[in-house]
XYZ file of C-alpha atoms in Angstrom:
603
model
C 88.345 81.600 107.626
C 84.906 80.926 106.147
C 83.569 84.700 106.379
C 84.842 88.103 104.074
C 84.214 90.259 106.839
C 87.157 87.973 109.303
C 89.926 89.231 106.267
C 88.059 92.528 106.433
C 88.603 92.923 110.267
C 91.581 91.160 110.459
C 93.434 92.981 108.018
C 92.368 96.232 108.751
C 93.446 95.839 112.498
C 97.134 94.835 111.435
C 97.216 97.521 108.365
C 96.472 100.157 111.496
C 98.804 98.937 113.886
C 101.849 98.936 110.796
C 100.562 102.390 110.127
C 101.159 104.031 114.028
C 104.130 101.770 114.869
C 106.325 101.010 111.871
C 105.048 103.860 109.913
C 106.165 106.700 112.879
C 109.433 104.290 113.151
C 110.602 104.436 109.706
C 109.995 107.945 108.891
C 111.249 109.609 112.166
C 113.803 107.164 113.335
C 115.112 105.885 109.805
C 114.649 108.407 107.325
C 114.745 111.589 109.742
C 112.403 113.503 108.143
C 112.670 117.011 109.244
C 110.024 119.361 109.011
C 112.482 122.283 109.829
C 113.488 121.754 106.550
C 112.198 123.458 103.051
C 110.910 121.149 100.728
C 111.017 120.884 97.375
C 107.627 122.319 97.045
C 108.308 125.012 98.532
C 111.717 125.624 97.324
C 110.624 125.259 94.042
C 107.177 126.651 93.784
C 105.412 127.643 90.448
C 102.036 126.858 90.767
C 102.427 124.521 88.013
C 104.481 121.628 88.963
C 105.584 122.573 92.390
C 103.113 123.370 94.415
C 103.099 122.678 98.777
C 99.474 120.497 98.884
C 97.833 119.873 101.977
C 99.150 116.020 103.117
C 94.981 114.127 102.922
C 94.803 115.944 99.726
C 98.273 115.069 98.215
C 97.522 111.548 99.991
C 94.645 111.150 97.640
C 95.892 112.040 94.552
C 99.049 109.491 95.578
C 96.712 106.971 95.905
C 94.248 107.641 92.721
C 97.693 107.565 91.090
C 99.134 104.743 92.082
C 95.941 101.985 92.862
C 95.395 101.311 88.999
C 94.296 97.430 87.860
C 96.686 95.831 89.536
C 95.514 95.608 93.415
C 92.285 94.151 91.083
C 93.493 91.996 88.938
C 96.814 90.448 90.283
C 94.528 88.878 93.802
C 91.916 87.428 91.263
C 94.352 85.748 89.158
C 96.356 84.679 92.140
C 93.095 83.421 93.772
C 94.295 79.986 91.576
C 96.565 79.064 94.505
C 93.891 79.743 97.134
C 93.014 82.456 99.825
C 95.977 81.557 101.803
C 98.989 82.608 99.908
C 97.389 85.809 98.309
C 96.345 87.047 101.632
C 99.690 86.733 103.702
C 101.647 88.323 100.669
C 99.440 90.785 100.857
C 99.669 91.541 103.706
C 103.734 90.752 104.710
C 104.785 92.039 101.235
C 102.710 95.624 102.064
C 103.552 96.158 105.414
C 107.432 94.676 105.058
C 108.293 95.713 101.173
C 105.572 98.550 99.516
C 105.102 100.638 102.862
C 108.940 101.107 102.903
C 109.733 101.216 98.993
C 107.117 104.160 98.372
C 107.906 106.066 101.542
C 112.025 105.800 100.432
C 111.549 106.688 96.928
C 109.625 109.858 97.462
C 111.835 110.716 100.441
C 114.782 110.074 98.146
C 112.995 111.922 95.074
C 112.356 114.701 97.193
C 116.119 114.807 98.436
C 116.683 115.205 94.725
C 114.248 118.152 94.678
C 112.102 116.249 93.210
C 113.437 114.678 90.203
C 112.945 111.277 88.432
C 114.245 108.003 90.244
C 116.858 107.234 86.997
C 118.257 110.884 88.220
C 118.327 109.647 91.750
C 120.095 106.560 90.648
C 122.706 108.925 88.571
C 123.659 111.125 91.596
C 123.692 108.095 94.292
C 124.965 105.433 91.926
C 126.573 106.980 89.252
C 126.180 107.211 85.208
C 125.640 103.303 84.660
C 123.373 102.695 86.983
C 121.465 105.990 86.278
C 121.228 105.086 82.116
C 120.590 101.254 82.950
C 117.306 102.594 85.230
C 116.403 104.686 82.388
C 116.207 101.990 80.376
C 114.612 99.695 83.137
C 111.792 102.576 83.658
C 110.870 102.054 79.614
C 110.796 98.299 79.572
C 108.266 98.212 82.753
C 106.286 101.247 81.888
C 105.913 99.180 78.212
C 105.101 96.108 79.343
C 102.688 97.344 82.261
C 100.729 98.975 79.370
C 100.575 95.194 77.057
C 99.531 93.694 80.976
C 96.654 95.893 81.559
C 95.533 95.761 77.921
C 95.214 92.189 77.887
C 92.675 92.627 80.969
C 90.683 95.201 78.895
C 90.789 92.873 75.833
C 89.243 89.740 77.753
C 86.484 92.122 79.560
C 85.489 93.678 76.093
C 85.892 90.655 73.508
C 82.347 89.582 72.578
C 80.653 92.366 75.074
C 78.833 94.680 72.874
C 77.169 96.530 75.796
C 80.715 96.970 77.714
C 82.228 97.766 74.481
C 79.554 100.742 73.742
C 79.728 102.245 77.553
C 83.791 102.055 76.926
C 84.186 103.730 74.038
C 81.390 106.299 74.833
C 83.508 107.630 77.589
C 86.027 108.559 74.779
C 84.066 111.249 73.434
C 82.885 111.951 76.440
C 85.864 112.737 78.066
C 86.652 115.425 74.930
C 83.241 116.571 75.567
C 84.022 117.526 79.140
C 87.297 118.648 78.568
C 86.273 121.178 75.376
C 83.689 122.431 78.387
C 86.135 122.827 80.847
C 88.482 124.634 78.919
C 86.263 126.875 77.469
C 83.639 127.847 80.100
C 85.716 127.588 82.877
C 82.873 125.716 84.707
C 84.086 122.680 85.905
C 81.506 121.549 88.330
C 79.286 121.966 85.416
C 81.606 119.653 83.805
C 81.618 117.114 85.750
C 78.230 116.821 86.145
C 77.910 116.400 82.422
C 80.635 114.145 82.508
C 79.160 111.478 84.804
C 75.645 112.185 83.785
C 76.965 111.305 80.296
C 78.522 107.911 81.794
C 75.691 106.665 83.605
C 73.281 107.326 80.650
C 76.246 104.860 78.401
C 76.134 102.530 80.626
C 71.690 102.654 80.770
C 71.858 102.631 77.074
C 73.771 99.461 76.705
C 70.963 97.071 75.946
C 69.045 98.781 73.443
C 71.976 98.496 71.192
C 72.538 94.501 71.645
C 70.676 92.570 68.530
C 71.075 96.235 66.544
C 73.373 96.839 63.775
C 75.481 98.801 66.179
C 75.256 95.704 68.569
C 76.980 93.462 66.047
C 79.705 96.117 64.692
C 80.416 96.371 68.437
C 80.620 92.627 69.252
C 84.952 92.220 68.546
C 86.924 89.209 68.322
C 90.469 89.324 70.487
C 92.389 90.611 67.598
C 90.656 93.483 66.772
C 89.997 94.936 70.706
C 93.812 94.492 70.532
C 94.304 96.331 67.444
C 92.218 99.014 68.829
C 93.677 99.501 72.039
C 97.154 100.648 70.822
C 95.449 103.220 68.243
C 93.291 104.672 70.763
C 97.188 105.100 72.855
C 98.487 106.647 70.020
C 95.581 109.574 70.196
C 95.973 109.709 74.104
C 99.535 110.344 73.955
C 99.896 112.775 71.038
C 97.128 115.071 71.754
C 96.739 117.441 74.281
C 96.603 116.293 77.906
C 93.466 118.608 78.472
C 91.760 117.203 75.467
C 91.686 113.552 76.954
C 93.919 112.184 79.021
C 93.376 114.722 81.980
C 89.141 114.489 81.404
C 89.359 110.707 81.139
C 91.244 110.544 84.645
C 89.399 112.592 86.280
C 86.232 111.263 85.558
C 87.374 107.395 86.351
C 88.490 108.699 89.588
C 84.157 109.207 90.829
C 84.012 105.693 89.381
C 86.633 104.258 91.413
C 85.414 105.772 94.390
C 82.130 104.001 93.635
C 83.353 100.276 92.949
C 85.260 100.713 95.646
C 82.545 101.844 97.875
C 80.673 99.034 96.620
C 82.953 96.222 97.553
C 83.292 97.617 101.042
C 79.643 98.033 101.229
C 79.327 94.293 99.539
C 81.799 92.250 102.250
C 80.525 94.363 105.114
C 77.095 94.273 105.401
C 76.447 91.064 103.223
C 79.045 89.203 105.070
C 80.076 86.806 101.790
C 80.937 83.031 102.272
C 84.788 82.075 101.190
C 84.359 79.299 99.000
C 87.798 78.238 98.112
C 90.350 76.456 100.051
C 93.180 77.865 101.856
C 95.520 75.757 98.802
C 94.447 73.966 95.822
C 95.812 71.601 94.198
C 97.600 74.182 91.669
C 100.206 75.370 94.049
C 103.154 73.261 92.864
C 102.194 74.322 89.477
C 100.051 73.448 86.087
C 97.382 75.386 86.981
C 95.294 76.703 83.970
C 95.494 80.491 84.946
C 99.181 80.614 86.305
C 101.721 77.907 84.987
C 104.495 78.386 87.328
C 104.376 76.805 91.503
C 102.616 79.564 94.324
C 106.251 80.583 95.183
C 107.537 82.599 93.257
C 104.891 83.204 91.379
C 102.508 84.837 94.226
C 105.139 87.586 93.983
C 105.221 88.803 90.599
C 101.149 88.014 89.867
C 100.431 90.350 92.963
C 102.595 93.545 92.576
C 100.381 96.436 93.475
C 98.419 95.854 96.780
C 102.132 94.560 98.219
C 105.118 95.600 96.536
C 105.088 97.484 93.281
C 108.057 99.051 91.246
C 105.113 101.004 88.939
C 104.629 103.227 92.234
C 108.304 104.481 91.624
C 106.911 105.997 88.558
C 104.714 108.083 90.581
C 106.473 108.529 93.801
C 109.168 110.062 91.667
C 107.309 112.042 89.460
C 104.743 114.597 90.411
C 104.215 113.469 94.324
C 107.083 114.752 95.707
C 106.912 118.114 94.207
C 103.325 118.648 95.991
C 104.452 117.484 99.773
C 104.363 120.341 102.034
C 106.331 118.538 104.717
C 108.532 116.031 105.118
C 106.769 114.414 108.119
C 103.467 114.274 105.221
C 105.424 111.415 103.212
C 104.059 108.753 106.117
C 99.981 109.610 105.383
C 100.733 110.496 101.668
C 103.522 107.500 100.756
C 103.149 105.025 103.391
C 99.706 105.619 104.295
C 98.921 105.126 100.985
C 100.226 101.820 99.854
C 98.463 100.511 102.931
C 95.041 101.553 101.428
C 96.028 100.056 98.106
C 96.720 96.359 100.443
C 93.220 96.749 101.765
C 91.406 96.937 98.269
C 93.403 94.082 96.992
C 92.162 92.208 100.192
C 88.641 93.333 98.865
C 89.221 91.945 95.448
C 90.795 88.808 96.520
C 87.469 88.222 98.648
C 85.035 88.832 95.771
C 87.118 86.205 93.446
C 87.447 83.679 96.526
C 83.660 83.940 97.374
C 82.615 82.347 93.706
C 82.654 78.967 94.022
C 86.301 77.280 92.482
C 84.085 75.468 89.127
C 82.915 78.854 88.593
C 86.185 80.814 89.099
C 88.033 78.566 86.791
C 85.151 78.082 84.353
C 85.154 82.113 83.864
C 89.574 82.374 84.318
C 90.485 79.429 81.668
C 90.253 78.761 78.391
C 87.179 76.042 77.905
C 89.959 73.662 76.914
C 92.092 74.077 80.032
C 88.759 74.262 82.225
C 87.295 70.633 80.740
C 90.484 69.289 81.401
C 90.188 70.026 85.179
C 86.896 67.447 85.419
C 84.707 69.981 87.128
C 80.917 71.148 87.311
C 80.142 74.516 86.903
C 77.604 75.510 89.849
C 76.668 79.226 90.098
C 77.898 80.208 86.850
C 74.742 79.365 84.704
C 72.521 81.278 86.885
C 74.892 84.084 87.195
C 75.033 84.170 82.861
C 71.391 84.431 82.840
C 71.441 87.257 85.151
C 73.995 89.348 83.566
C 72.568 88.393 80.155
C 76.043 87.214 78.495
C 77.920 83.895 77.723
C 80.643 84.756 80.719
C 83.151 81.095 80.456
C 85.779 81.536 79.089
C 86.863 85.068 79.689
C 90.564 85.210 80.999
C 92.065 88.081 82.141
C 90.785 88.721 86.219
C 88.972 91.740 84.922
C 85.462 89.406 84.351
C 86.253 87.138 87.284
C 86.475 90.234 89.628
C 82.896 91.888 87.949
C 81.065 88.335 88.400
C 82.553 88.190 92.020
C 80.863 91.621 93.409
C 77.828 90.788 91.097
C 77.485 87.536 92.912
C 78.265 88.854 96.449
C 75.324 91.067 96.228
C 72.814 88.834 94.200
C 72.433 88.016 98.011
C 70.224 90.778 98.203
C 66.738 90.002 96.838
C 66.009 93.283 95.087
C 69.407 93.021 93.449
C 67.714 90.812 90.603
C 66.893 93.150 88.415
C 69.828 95.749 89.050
C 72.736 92.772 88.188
C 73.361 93.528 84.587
C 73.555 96.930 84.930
C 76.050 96.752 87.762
C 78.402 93.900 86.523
C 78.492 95.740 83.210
C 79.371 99.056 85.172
C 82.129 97.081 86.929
C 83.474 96.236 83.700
C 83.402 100.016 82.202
C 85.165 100.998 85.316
C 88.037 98.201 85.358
C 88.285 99.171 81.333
C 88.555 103.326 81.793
C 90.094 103.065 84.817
C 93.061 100.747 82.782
C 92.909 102.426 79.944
C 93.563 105.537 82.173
C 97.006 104.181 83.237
C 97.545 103.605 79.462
C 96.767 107.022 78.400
C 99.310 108.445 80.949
C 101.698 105.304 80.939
C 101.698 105.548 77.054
C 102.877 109.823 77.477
C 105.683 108.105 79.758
C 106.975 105.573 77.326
C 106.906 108.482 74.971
C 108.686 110.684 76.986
C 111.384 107.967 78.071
C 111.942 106.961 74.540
C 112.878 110.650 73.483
C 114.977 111.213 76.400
C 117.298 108.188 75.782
C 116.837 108.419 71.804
C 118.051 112.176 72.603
C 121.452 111.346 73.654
C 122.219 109.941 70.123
C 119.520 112.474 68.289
C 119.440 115.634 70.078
C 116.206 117.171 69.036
C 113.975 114.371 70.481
C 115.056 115.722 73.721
C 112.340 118.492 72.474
C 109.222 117.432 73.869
C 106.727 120.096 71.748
C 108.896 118.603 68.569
C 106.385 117.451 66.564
C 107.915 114.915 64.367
C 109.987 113.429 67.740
C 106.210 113.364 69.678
C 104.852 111.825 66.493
C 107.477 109.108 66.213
C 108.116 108.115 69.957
C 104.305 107.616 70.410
C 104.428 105.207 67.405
C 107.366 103.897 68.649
C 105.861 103.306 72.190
C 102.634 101.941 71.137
C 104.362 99.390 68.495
C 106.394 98.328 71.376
C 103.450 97.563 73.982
C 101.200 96.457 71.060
C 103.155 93.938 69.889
C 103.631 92.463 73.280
C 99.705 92.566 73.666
C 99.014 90.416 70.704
C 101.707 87.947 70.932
C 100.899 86.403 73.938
C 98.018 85.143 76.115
C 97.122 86.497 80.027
C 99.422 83.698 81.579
C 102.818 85.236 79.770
C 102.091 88.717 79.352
C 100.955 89.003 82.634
C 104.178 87.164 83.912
C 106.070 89.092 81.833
C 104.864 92.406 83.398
C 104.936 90.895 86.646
C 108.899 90.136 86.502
C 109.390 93.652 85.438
C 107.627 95.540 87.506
C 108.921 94.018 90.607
C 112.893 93.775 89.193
C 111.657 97.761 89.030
C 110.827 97.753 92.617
C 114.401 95.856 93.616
C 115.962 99.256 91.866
C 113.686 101.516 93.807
C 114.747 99.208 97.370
C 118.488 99.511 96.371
C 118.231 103.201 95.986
C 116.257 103.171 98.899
C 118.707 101.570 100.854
C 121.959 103.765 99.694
C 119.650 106.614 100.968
C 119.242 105.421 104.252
C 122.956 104.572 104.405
C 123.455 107.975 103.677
C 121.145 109.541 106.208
C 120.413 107.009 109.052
C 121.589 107.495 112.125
C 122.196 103.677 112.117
C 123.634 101.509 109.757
C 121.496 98.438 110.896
C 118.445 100.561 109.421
C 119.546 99.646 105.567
C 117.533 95.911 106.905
C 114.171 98.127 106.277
C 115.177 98.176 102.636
C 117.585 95.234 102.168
C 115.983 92.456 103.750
C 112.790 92.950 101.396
C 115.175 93.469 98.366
C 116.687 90.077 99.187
C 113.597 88.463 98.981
C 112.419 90.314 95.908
C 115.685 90.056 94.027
C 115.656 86.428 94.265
C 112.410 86.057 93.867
C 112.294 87.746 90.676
C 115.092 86.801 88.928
C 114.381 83.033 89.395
C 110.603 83.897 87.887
C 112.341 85.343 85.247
C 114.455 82.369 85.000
C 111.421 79.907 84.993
C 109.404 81.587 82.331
C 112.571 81.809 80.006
C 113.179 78.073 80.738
C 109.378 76.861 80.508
C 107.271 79.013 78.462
C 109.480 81.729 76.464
C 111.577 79.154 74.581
C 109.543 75.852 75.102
C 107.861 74.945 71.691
C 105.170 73.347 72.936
C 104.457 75.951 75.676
C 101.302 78.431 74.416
C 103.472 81.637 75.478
C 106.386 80.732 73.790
C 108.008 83.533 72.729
C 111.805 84.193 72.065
C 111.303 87.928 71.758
C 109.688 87.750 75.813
C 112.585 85.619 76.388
C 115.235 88.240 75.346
C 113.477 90.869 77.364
C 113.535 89.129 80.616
C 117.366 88.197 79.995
C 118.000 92.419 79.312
C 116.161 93.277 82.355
C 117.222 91.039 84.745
C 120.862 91.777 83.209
C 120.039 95.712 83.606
C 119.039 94.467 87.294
C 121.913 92.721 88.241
C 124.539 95.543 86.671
C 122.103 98.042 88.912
C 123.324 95.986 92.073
C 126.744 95.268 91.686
C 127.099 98.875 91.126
C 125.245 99.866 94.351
C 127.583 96.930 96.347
C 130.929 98.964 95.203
C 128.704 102.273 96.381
C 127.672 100.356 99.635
C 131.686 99.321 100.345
C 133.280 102.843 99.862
C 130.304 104.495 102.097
C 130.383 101.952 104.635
C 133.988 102.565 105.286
C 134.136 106.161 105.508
C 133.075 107.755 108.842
C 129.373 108.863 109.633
C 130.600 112.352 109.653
C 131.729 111.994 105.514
C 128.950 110.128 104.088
C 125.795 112.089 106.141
C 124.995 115.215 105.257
C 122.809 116.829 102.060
C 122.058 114.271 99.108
C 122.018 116.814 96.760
C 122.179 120.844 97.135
C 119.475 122.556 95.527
C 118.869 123.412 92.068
C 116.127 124.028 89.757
C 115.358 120.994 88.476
């Protein structure tokens, strides 16, 4: 395929067709959604946390919520194996694993009147399994958060202009939310609010070759000392100070890179420049270390399978479904729009030409050793008006890809700064987003477990408990984000997020066992899970093996070594469990194990 718009077409036909067939198959015939039945939103309802939400509106916030950095990143790194093996994960994984592990976990959630997925895992699986999800839920939520740093800390280092727009939006974001809160007015707010963004981003070249400029131009080390201290503020003020503001404004941002790339591989029609394979796929490859398989898998999570969704489809999502029949738009519907903007990104990585996507995605070291001649890339520098080899991380790669898709437009010339460096602000907010909320979660995880030995940090409006557990949580991730370089960390998070996934497929599955009219239907959840299970766990056993304890390996890390043992030991007790669960309610008749998951309670 030598054109964008044949992936565009192509998988936008099957994405439709897995939407109407499977999508009606699994949620009618499978699950047995009911809409005769109350939901939890409606059971529930507060207008706080509960609240019944129309399904395109619920269906958007889903999405917002769950299409973070990862369907943007994890393609562009991945892009190092060729278009071939990105695409048809993307495209099998979504359709055969993430359709059907965000549609079960909010159905399941929402059987569970919409509580957390380690709560789900207590009632179906029992205390073990519950605590050792718990557990599972802090590791991934920490290491997503040192993951997508590392992005924003290769897009930023030695980028005074993205730097300035970036850290603009912090004030901001207090600016808008002080407004909000005060006048009431918040269409007046967010017209100050992206006003205020556009004029950062406008004002980013007056400041380069100032004093400010040079303050503003940050090694590695001290973006990544940054990052955690800004978390620390996120997660310990008030969510209507920041956090909220910050989100809300990234989401008119997304909306417009998103826009863009359509708009980009549509109507400009891009050339695919790399090969179907390269030459990395059995391994050594200067972004990725590992071989394509299994290591497709666990670089692209979100956009095909991704246990960070269980976060989300288990947290405020199912309290806002009005019926149950709305899970296939809002869960299902949703994860298929998350595949098709991972397509998009894969397409503006793969349309650079390979010298210049490995010039811009290695170190210079790694990238002289490869013997090849940078084509594009100079021109492209000039253009954007910064030094862009070097810069590791996807986040760059994917900014110089939609630059250079529509430097095919003559008039784009002049325009090609200011766009790639709004590309960068958004991939930087829009991350640092999921780290402002994914921080709160840590938080909130590490005074729930810390509670059962310490009651009081059970108390969330505890000051000394919030105080502490956001140190705690942003030592935790921060540490991970400055001992390690893109190829581990991201590997790291990789290997947890989809060993997360594998617990949200075996819940899944004990679900459908419970409430499928067939037994055969648990192969909608088990025959991904087999895949992912094994795929995982020998990624896991790989990096421990070749880059966590290997001396001479530039990841080396014992510390990243003993995490991947703990989780994939946390994963393995999780499914052992679930097989003794599986045997008793396999043998009891269909009569004994249907029925109610869980009778209602307030939560």
């Amino acid at each position: 395929m030598d054109n964008a718009l044949t992936f565009v077409i192509s998988t936008l036909c099957i994405l439709a067709l897995c939407y109407r067939f499977y999508g009606v198959f699994f949620v009618r015939k499978v699950l047995r959604a009911d809409d005769s039945a109350v939901t939890p939103s409606h059971t529930f309802e507060d207008g706080k946390n509960y609240v019944p939400t129309k399904k395109w509106v619920n269906a958007g916030q889903h999405f917002a919520a769950i299409a973070a950095a990862g369907p943007l990143v994890g393609p562009v790194l991945a892009a190092q194996f060729g278009y071939l093996p990105g695409f048809l994960w993307l495209l099998v994984g979504c359709v055969v694993g993430g359709a059907v592990h965000d549609t079960v976990v909010l159905f399941a959630s929402m059987k569970h009147n919409g509580k957390s997925l380690s709560h789900v895992a207590k009632a179906e699986l029992g205390p073990v399994a519950g605590w050792c999800t718990g557990l599972a839920m802090l590791f991934i939520i920490t290491i997503t958060m040192a993951g997508l740093s590392m992005v924003v800390v290769h897009a930023l280092e030695r980028n005074p202009w993205g730097t300035f727009a970036v850290f603009m939006t912090i004030p901001i974001a207090i600016a808008v939310g002080l407004y909000e809160r005060f006048t009431g007015n918040h269409k007046g707010a967010t017209w100050v609010g992206i006003i205020a963004i556009m004029v950062a981003v406008l004002a980013g070249p007056s400041i380069q070759g100032t004093l400010l400029g040079d303050w503003l131009t940050l090694r590695v080390e001290s973006v990544a000392l940054a990052l955690p201290i800004y978390a620390f503020f996120a997660s310990a003020l008030p969510v209507w100070l920041l956090l909220t503001p910050r989100g809300y404004l990234s989401s008119f941002m997304k909306i417009g890179v998103f826009g863009a790339l359509v708009v980009g591989v549509v109507i400009i029609n891009p050339t695919i420049q790399f090969p179907a394979l390269t030459e990395f796929i059995h391994g050594g490859g200067p972004v990725l270390a590992g071989p394509v398989w299994p290591f497709i898998s666990i670089t692209i999570a979100c956009g095909a399978i991704s246990g960070f969704h269980a976060f989300i489809g288990s947290g405020t999502t199912p309290k806002l479904v009005d019926k149950w029949s709305d899970i296939r738009p809002v869960a299902f519907g949703a994860m298929l729009a998350e595949c098709m903007v991972a397509v998009l990104a894969l397409v503006a990585a793969t349309a650079l030409h390979p010298a210049d996507y490995f010039a811009i995605n290695a170190s210079p070291a790694a990238f002289a050793s490869l013997g090849m001649e940078v084509v594009d890339l100079p021109h492209l520098s000039q253009e954007i008006g910064m030094d862009l080899a070097g810069r590791t991380g996807g986040a760059v790669t994917l900014a110089v890809g939609m630059t250079f898709i529509f430097t095919k437009l003559p008039w784009f010339a002049t325009l090609s700064s200011y766009f790639f460096q709004f590309v960068i602000m958004f991939e930087a907010v829009f991350i640092l987003t999921a780290v402002d909320s994914g921080t709160r979660v840590a938080r909130y995880l590490i005074q729930d477990l810390g509670g059962d030995l310490y009651a009081p940090l059970k108390r969330l409006d505890w000051i000394p408990g919030s105080i502490g557990a956001s140190v705690a949580a942003c030592a935790l991730w921060g540490y991970l984000l400055t001992s390690g370089d893109i190829n581990s960390v991201w590997a790291l998070f990789g290997v947890s997020n989809q060993l997360m996934a594998s617990i949200g497929l075996i819940i899944g599955a004990t679900i459908i066992l419970r409430v499928a009219a067939k037994r055969i239907y648990m192969l909608t959840c088990l025959i991904p899970l087999a895949y992912l299970f094994v795929t995982v766990n020998y990624a896991g056993y790989w990096m421990i093996a070749n880059v966590y304890l290997n001396t001479q390996a530039r990841g080396y890390n014992p510390i990243n070594a003993g995490i991947s043992a703990i989780m994939m030991v946390l994963g393995l007790i999780i499914l052992i469990t679930a097989f003794g669960k599986w045997k008793t309610m396999l043998a009891l008749p269909k009569s004994l194990r249907s029925g109610e998951v869980a009778a209602p309670s307030l939560p």
